[in-house]
mmCIF file of C-alpha atoms and ligand atoms in Angstrom:
data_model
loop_
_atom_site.group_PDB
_atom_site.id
_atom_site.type_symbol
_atom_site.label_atom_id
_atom_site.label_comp_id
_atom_site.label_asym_id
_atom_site.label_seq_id
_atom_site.Cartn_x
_atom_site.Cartn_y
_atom_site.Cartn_z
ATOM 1 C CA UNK A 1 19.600 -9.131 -102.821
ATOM 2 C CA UNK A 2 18.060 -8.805 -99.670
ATOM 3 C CA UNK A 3 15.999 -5.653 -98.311
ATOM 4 C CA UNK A 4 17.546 -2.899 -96.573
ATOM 5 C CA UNK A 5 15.728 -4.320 -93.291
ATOM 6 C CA UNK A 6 16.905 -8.035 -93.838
ATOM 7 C CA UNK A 7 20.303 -6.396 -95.144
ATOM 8 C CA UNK A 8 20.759 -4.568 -91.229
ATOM 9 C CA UNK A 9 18.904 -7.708 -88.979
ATOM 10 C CA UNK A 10 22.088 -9.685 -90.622
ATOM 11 C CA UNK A 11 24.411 -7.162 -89.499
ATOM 12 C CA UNK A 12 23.523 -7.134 -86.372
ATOM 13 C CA UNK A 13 23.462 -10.870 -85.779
ATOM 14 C CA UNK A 14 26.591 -11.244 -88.076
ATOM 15 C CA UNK A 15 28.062 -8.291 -86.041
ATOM 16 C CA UNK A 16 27.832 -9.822 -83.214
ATOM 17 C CA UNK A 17 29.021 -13.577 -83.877
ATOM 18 C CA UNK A 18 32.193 -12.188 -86.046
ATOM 19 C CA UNK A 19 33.141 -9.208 -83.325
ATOM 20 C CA UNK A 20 33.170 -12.563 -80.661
ATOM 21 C CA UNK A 21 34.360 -14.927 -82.976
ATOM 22 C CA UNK A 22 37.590 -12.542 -84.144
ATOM 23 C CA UNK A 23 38.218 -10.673 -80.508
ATOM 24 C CA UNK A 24 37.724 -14.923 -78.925
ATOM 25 C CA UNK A 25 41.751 -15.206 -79.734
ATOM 26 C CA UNK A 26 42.757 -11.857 -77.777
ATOM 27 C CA UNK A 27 40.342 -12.557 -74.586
ATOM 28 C CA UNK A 28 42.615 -11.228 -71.161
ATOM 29 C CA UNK A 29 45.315 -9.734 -73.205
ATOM 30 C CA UNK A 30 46.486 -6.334 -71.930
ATOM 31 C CA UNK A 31 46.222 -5.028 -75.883
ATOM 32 C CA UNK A 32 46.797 -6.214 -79.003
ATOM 33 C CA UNK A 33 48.932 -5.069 -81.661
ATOM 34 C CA UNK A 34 47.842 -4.447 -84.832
ATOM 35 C CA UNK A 35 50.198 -7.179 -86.347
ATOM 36 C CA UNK A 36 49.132 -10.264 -84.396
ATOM 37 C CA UNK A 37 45.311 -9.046 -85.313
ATOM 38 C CA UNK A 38 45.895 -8.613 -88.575
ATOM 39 C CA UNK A 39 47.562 -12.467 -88.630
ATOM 40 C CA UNK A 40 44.301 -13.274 -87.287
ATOM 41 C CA UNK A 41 42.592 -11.593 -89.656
ATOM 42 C CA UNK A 42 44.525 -13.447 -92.914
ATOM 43 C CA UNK A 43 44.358 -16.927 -91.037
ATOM 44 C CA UNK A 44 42.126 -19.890 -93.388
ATOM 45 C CA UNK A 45 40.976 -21.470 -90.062
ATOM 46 C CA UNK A 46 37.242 -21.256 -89.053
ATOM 47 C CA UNK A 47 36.187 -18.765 -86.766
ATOM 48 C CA UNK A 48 34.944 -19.907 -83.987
ATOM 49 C CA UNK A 49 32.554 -17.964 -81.875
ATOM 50 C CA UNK A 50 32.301 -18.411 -77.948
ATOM 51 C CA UNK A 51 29.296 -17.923 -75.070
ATOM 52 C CA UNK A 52 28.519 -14.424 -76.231
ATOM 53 C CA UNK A 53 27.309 -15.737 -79.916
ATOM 54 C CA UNK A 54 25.820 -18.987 -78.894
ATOM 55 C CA UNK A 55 23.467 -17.224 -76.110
ATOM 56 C CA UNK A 56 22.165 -14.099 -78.389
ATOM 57 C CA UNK A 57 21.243 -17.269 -80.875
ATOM 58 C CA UNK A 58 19.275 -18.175 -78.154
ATOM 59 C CA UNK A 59 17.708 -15.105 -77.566
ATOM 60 C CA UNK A 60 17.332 -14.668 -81.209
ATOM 61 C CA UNK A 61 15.591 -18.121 -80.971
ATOM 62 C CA UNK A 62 13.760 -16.991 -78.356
ATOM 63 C CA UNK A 63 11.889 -14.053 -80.110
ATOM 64 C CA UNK A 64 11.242 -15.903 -83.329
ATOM 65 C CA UNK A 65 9.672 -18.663 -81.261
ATOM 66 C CA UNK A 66 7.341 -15.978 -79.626
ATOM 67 C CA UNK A 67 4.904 -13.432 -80.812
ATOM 68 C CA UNK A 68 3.909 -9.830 -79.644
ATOM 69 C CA UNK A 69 3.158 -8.166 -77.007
ATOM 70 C CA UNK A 70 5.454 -10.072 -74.805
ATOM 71 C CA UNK A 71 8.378 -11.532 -76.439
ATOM 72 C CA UNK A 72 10.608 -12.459 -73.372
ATOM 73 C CA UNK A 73 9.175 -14.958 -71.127
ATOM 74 C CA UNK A 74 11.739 -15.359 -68.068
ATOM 75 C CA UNK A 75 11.108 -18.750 -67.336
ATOM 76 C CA UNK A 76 11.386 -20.285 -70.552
ATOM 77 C CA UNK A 77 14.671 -18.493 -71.428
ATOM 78 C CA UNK A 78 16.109 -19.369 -68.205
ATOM 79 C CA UNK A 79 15.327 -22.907 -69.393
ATOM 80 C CA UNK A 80 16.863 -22.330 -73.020
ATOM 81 C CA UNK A 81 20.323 -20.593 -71.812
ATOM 82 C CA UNK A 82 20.683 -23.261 -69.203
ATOM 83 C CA UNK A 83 20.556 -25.889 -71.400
ATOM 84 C CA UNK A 84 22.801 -24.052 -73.971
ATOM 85 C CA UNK A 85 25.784 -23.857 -71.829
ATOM 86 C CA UNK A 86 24.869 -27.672 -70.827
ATOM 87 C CA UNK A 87 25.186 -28.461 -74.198
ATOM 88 C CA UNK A 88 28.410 -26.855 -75.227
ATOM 89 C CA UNK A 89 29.851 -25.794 -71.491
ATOM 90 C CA UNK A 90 33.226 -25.599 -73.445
ATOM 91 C CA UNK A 91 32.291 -22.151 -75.293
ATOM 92 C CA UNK A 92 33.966 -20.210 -72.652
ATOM 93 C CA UNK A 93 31.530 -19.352 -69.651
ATOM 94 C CA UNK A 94 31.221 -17.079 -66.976
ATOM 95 C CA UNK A 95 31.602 -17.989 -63.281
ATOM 96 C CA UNK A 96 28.435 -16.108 -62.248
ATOM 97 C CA UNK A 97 26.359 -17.746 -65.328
ATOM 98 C CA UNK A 98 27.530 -21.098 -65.053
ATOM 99 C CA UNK A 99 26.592 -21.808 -61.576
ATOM 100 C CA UNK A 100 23.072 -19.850 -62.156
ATOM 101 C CA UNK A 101 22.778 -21.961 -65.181
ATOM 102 C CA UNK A 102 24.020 -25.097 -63.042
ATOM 103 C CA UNK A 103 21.096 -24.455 -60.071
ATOM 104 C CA UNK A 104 18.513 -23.372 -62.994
ATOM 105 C CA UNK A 105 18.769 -27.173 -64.660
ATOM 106 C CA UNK A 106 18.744 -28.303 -60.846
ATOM 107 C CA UNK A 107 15.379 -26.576 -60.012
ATOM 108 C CA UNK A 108 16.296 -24.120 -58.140
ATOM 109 C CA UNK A 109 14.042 -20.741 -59.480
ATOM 110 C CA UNK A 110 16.113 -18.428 -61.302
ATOM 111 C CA UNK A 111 15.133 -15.135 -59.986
ATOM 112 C CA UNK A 112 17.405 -16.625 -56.337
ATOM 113 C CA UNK A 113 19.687 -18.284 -58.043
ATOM 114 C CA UNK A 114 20.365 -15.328 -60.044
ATOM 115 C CA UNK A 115 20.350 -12.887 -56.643
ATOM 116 C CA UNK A 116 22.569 -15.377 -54.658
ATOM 117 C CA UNK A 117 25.372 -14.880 -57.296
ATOM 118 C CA UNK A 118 28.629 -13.225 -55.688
ATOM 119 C CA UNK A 119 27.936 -13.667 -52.243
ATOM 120 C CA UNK A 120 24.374 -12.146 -52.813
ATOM 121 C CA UNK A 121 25.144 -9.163 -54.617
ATOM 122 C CA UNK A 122 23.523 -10.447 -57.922
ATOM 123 C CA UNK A 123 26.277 -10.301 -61.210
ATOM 124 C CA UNK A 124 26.915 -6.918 -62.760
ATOM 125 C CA UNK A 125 29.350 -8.603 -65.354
ATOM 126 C CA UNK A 126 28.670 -8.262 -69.118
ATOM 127 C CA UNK A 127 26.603 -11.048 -69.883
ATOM 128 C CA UNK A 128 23.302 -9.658 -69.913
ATOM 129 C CA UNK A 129 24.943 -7.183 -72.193
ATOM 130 C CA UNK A 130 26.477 -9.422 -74.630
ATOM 131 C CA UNK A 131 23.597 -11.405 -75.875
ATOM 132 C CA UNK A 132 20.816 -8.873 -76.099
ATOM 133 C CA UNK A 133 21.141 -7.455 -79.343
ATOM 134 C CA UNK A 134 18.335 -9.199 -81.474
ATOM 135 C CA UNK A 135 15.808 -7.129 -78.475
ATOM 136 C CA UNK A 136 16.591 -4.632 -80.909
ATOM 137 C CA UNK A 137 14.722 -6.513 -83.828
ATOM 138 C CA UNK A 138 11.206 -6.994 -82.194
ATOM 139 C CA UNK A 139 11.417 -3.434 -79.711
ATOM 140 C CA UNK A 140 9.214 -0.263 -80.778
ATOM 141 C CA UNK A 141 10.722 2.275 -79.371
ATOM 142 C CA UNK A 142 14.055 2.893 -76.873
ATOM 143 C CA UNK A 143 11.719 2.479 -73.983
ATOM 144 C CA UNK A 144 10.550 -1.117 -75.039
ATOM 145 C CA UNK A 145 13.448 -2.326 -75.825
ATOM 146 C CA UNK A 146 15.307 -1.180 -72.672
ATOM 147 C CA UNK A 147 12.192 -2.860 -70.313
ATOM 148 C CA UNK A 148 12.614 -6.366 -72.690
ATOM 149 C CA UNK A 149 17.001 -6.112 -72.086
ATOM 150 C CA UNK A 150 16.000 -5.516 -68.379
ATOM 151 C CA UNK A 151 13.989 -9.022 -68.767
ATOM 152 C CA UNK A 152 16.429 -10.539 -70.343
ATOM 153 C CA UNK A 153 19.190 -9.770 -68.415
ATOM 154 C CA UNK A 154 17.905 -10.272 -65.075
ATOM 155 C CA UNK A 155 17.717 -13.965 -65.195
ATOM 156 C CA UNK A 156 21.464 -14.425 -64.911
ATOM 157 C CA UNK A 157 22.446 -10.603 -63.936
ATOM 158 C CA UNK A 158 20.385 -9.607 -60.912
ATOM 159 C CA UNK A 159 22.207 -6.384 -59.544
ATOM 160 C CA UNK A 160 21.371 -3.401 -61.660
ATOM 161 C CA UNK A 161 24.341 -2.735 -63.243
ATOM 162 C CA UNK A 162 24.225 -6.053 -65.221
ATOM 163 C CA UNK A 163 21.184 -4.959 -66.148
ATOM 164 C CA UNK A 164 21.753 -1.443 -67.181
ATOM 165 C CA UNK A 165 24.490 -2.543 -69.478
ATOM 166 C CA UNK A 166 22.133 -4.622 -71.195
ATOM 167 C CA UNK A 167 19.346 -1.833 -71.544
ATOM 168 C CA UNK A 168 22.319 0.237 -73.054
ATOM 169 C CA UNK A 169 23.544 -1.804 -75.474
ATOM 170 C CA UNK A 170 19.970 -2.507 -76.490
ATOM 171 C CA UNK A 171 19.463 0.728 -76.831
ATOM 172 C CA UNK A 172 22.488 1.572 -78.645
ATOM 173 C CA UNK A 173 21.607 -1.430 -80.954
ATOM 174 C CA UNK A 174 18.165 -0.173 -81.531
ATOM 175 C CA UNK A 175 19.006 3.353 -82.457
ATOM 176 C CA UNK A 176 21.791 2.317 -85.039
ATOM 177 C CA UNK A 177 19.459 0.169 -86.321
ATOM 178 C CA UNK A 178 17.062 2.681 -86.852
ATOM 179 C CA UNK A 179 19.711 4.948 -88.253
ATOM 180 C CA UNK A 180 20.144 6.085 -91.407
ATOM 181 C CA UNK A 181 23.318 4.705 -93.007
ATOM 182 C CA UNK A 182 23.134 7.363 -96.244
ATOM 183 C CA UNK A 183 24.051 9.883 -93.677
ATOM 184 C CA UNK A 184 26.831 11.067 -91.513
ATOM 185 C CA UNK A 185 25.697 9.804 -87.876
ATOM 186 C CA UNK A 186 25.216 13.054 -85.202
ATOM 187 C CA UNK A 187 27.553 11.132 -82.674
ATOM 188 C CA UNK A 188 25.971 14.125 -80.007
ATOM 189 C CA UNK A 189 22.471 13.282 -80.875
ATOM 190 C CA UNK A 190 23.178 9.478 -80.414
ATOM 191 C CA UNK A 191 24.884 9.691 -77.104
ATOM 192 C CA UNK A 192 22.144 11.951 -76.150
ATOM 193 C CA UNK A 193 18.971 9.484 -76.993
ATOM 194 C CA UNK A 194 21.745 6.695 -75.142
ATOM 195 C CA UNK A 195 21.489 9.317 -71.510
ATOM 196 C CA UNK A 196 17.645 9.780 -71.539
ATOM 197 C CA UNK A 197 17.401 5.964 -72.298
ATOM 198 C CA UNK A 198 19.356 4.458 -69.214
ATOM 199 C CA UNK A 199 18.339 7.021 -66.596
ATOM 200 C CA UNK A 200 21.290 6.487 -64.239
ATOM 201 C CA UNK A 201 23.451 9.160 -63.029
ATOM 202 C CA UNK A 202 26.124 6.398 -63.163
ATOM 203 C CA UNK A 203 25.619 5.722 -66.801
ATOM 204 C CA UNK A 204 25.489 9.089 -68.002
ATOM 205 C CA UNK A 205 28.757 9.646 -66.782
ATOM 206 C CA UNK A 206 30.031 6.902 -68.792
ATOM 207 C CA UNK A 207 27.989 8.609 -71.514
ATOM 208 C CA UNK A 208 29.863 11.608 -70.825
ATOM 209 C CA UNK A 209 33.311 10.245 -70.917
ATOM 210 C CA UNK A 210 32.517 8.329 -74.295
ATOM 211 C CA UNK A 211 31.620 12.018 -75.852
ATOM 212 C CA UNK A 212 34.744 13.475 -74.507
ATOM 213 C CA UNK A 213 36.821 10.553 -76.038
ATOM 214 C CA UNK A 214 35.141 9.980 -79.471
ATOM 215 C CA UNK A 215 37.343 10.909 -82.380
ATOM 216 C CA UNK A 216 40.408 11.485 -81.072
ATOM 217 C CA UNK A 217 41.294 8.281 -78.720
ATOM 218 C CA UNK A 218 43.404 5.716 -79.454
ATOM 219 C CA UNK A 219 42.070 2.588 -78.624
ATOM 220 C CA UNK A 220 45.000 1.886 -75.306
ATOM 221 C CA UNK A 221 43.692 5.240 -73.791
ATOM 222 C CA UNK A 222 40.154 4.346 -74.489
ATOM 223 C CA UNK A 223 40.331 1.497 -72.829
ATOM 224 C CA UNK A 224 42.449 3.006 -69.749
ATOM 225 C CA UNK A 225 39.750 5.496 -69.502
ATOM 226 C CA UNK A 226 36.751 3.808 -69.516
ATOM 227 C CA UNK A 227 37.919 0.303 -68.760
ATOM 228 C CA UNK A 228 38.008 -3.085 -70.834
ATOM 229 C CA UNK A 229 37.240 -5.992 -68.702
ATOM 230 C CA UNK A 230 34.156 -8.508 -68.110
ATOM 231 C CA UNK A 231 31.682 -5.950 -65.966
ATOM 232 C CA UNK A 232 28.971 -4.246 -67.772
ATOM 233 C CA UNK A 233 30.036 -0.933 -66.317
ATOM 234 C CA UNK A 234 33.657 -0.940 -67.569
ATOM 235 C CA UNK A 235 33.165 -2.486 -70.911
ATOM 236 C CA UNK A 236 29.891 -1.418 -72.707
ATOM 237 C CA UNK A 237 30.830 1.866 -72.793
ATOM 238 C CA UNK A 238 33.936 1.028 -74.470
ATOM 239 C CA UNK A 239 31.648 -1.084 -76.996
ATOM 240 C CA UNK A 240 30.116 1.773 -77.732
ATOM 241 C CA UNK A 241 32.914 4.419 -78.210
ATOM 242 C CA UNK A 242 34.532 1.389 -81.086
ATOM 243 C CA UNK A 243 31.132 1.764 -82.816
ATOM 244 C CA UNK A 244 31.089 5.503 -82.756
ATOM 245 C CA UNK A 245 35.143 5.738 -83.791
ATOM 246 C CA UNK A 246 33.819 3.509 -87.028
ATOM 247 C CA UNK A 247 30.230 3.890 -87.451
ATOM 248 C CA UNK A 248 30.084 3.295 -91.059
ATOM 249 C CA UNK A 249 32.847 0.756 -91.187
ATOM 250 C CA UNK A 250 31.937 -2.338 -88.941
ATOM 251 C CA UNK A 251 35.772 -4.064 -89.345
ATOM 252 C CA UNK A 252 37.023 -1.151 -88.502
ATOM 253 C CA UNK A 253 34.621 -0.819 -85.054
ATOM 254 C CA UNK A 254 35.630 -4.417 -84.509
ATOM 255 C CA UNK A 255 39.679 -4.175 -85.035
ATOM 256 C CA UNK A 256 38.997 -0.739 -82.916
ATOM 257 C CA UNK A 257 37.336 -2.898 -79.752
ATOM 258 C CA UNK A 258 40.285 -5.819 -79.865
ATOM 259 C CA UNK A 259 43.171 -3.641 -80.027
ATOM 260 C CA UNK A 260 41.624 -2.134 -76.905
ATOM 261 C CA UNK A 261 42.560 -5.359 -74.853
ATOM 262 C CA UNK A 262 40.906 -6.907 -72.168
ATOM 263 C CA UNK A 263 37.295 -8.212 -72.545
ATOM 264 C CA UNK A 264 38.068 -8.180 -76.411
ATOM 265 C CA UNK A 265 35.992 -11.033 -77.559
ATOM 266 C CA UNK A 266 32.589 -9.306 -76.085
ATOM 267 C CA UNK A 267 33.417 -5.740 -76.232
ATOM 268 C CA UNK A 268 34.222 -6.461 -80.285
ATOM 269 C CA UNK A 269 31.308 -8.454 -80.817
ATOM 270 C CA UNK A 270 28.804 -5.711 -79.375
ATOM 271 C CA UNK A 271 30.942 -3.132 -81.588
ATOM 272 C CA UNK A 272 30.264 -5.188 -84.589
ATOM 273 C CA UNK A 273 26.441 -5.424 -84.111
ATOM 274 C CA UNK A 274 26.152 -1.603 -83.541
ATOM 275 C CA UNK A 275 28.072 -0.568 -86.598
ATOM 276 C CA UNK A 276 26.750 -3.374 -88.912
ATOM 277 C CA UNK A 277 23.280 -3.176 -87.988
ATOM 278 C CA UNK A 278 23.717 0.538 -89.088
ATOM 279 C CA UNK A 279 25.628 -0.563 -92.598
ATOM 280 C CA UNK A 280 23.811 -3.767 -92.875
ATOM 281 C CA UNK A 281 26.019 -6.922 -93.539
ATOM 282 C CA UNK A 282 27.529 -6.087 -96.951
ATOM 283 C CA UNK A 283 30.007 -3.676 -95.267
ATOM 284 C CA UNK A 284 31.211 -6.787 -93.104
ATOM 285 C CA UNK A 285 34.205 -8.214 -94.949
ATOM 286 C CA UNK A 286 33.140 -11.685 -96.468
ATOM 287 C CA UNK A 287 36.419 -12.913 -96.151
ATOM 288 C CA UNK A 288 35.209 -13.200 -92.355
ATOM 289 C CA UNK A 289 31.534 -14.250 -92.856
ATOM 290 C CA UNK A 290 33.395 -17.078 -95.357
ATOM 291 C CA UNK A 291 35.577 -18.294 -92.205
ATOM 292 C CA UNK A 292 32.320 -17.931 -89.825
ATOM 293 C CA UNK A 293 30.875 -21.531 -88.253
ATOM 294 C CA UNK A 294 27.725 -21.387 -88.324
ATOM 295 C CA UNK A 295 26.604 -19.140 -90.314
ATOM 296 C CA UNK A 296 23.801 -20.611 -92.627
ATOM 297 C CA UNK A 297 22.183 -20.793 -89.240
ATOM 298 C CA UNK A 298 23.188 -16.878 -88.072
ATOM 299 C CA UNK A 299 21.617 -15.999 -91.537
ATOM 300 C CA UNK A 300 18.333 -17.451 -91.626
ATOM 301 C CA UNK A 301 17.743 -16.621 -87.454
ATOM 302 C CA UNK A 302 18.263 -12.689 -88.858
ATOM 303 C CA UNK A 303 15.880 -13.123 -91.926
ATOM 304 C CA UNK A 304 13.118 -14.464 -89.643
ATOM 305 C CA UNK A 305 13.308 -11.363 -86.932
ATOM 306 C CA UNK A 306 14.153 -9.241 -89.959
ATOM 307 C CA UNK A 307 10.181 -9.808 -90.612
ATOM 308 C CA UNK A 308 9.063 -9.101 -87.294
ATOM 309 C CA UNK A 309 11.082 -5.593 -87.274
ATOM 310 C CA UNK A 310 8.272 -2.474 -87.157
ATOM 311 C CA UNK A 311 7.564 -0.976 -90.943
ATOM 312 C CA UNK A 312 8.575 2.260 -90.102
ATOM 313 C CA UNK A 313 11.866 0.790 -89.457
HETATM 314 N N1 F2R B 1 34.283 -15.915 -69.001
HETATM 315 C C1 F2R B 1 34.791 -15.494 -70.028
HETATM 316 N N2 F2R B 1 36.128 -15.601 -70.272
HETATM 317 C C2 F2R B 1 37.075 -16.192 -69.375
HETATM 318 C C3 F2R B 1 37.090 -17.679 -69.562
HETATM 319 C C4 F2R B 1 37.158 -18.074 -71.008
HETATM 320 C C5 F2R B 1 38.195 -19.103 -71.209
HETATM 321 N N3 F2R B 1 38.615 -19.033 -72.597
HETATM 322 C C6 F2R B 1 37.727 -20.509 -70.881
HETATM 323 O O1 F2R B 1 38.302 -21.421 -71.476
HETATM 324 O O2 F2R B 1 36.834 -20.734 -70.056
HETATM 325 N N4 F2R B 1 34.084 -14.903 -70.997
HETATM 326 C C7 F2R B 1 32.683 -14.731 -70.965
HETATM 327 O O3 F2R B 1 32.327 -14.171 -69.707
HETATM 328 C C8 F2R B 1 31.954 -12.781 -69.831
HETATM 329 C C9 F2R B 1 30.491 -12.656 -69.492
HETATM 330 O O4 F2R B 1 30.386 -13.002 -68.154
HETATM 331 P P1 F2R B 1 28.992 -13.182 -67.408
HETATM 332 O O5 F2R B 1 28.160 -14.114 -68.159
HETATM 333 O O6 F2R B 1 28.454 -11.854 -67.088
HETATM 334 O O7 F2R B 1 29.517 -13.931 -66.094
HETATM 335 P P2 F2R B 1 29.778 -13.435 -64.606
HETATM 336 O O8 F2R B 1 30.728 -14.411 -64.015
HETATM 337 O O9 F2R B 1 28.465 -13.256 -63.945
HETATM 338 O O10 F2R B 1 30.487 -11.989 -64.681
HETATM 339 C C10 F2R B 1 31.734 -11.791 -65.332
HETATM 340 C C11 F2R B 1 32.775 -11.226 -64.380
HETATM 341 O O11 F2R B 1 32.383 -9.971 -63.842
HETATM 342 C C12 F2R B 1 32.866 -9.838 -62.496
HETATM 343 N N5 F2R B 1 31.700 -9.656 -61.581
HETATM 344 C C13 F2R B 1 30.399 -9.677 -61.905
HETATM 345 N N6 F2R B 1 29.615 -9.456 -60.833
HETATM 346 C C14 F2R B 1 30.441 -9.285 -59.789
HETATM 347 C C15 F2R B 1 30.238 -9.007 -58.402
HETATM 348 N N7 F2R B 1 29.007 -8.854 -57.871
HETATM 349 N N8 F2R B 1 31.333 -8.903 -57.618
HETATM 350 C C16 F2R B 1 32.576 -9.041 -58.130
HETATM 351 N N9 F2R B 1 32.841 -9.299 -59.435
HETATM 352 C C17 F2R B 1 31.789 -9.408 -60.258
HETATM 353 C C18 F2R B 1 33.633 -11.108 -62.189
HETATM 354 O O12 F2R B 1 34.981 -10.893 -62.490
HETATM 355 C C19 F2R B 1 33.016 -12.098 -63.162
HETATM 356 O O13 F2R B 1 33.866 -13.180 -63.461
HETATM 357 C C20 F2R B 1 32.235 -12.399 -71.249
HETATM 358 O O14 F2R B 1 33.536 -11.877 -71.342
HETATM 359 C C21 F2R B 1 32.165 -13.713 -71.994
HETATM 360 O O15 F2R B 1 32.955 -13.674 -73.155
HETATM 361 MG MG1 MG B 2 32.921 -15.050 -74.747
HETATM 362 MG MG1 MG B 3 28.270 -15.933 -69.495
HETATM 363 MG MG1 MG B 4 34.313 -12.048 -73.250
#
């Protein structure tokens, strides 16, 4: 059996590709009901996982390919997302990203491709957001691992709000991580370390809302309350509340963030690596991980960062 740290680096990653892979079907849709998700669920067809999966493999990638103290180098992962998307363009792109990625394998530096996204204004959509979990693997603390999301997100996600959804769900990833899954989570103490950590008045009003919601919202008013779609401000928190609705019970997280609607694929996936980096994989159901492409691959990327995760974790 693999160690408890091994056990919760394959949650996360496995969190993440089966959230996207299982919420890919539902992508737009106003909400889902619980009977065409549960069809889903009992379907023998692979699951197939979309942009979200196949760029936090190469972030994952990324890290085991580099060593401490500086694990993101901008340049190079510019370089390595690019040619991702060029590889498989069909896994279901953003606008913003593919014409960054588009200029990037043209020459043209990131950093202004990046900035002259949307007329200038830089992306704030979820992007950033949606691949940075494994940051969470090689990060020492919440203020290392929000400064490497930053990095990581900038390169496609130039305005700050693309960026601060990455630092949060980083941060959130990091923290559940580090949590102890023998014990109750303190929701209040989580959302707490989550304010400090993203230092935006912004943000910790999202913060705020996700406290007053947890544990009594259905996923429909969740989702009219703190929004479901494609920007980092209106969907990580929502990511966030489906982990802390379910955090010992990573399906449960997941069906939570699809039944919200909207952004379902990405807001489910970055559910599923909060809760099951807390639980570790085995509370993932293997009827999933069975259906998974992949995931020989998924596995052995997690057991590599798994041994570059801090031994006090
Ligand atoms: N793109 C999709 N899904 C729709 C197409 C999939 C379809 N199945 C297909 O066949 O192609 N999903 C993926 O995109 C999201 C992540 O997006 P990313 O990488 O952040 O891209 P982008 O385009 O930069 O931002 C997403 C949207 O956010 C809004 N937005 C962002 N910045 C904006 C700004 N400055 N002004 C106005 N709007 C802004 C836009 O609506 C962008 O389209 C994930 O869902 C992933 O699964
Ligand atoms: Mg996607
Ligand atoms: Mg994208
Ligand atoms: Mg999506």
């Amino acid at each position: 059996a693999p160690s408890q740290t091994a056990a919760k680096a394959r949650g996360l990653l496995f969190g993440v590709a089966v959230g996207d892979a299982l919420g890919a079907a539902f992508e737009g849709a106003h909400s889902v009901d619980g009977e065409r998700l549960a069809q889903q669920e009992r379907a023998a067809t692979q699951l197939r996982y979309t942009d979200d999966t196949a760029l936090t493999l190469v972030l994952a990638r990324h890290l085991v390919d580099r060593q401490h103290p500086v694990p993101v180098d901008e340049d190079a992962l510019a370089l390595e997302l690019a040619r991702e998307w060029q590889r498989e363009p069909w896994r279901g792109y953003g606008m913003g990203s593919r014409e960054i990625f588009e200029r990037v394998l043209r020459g043209t530096p990131w950093r202004k491709a990046s900035e002259d996204c949307f007329g200038g204004e830089g992306s704030y959509g979820n992007g950033g957001a949606m691949r940075v979990a494994p940051i969470a693997l090689v990060g020492t603390s919440p203020a290392h691992v929000t400064e490497l999301a930053a990095r990581s997100a900038v390169i496609t996600h130039s305005h700050l709000h693309g960026q601060r959804g990455a630092m949060l769900q980083a941060c959130a990833a990091f923290l559940a991580l580090n949590s102890d899954g023998g014990k109750p989570l303190d929701k209040a103490a989580f959302l707490s370390q989550l304010s400090r950590a993203v230092e935006h008045t912004d943000w910790r009003s999202h913060l705020d809302q996700v406290h007053a919601l947890v544990d009594t919202a259905s996923p429909a008013f969740a989702a009219e309350r703190l929004g479901n779609d494609a920007a980092a401000p209106t969907s990580v928190p929502l990511a966030v509340l489906a982990f802390l609705q379910h955090p010992d019970q990573p399906a449960e997280a997941i069906r939570y963030a699809i039944r919200a609607g909207g952004d379902t694929d990405t807001i489910a996936s970055m559910a599923g690596a909060l809760a099951a980096a807390r639980t570790g994989v085995q509370e993932l159901p293997t009827a999933w991980l069975d259906r998974l492409e992949n995931a020989e691959h998924v596995g052995e990327l997690a057991d590599t960062l798994a041994t570059r995760m801090a031994p006090s974790q």
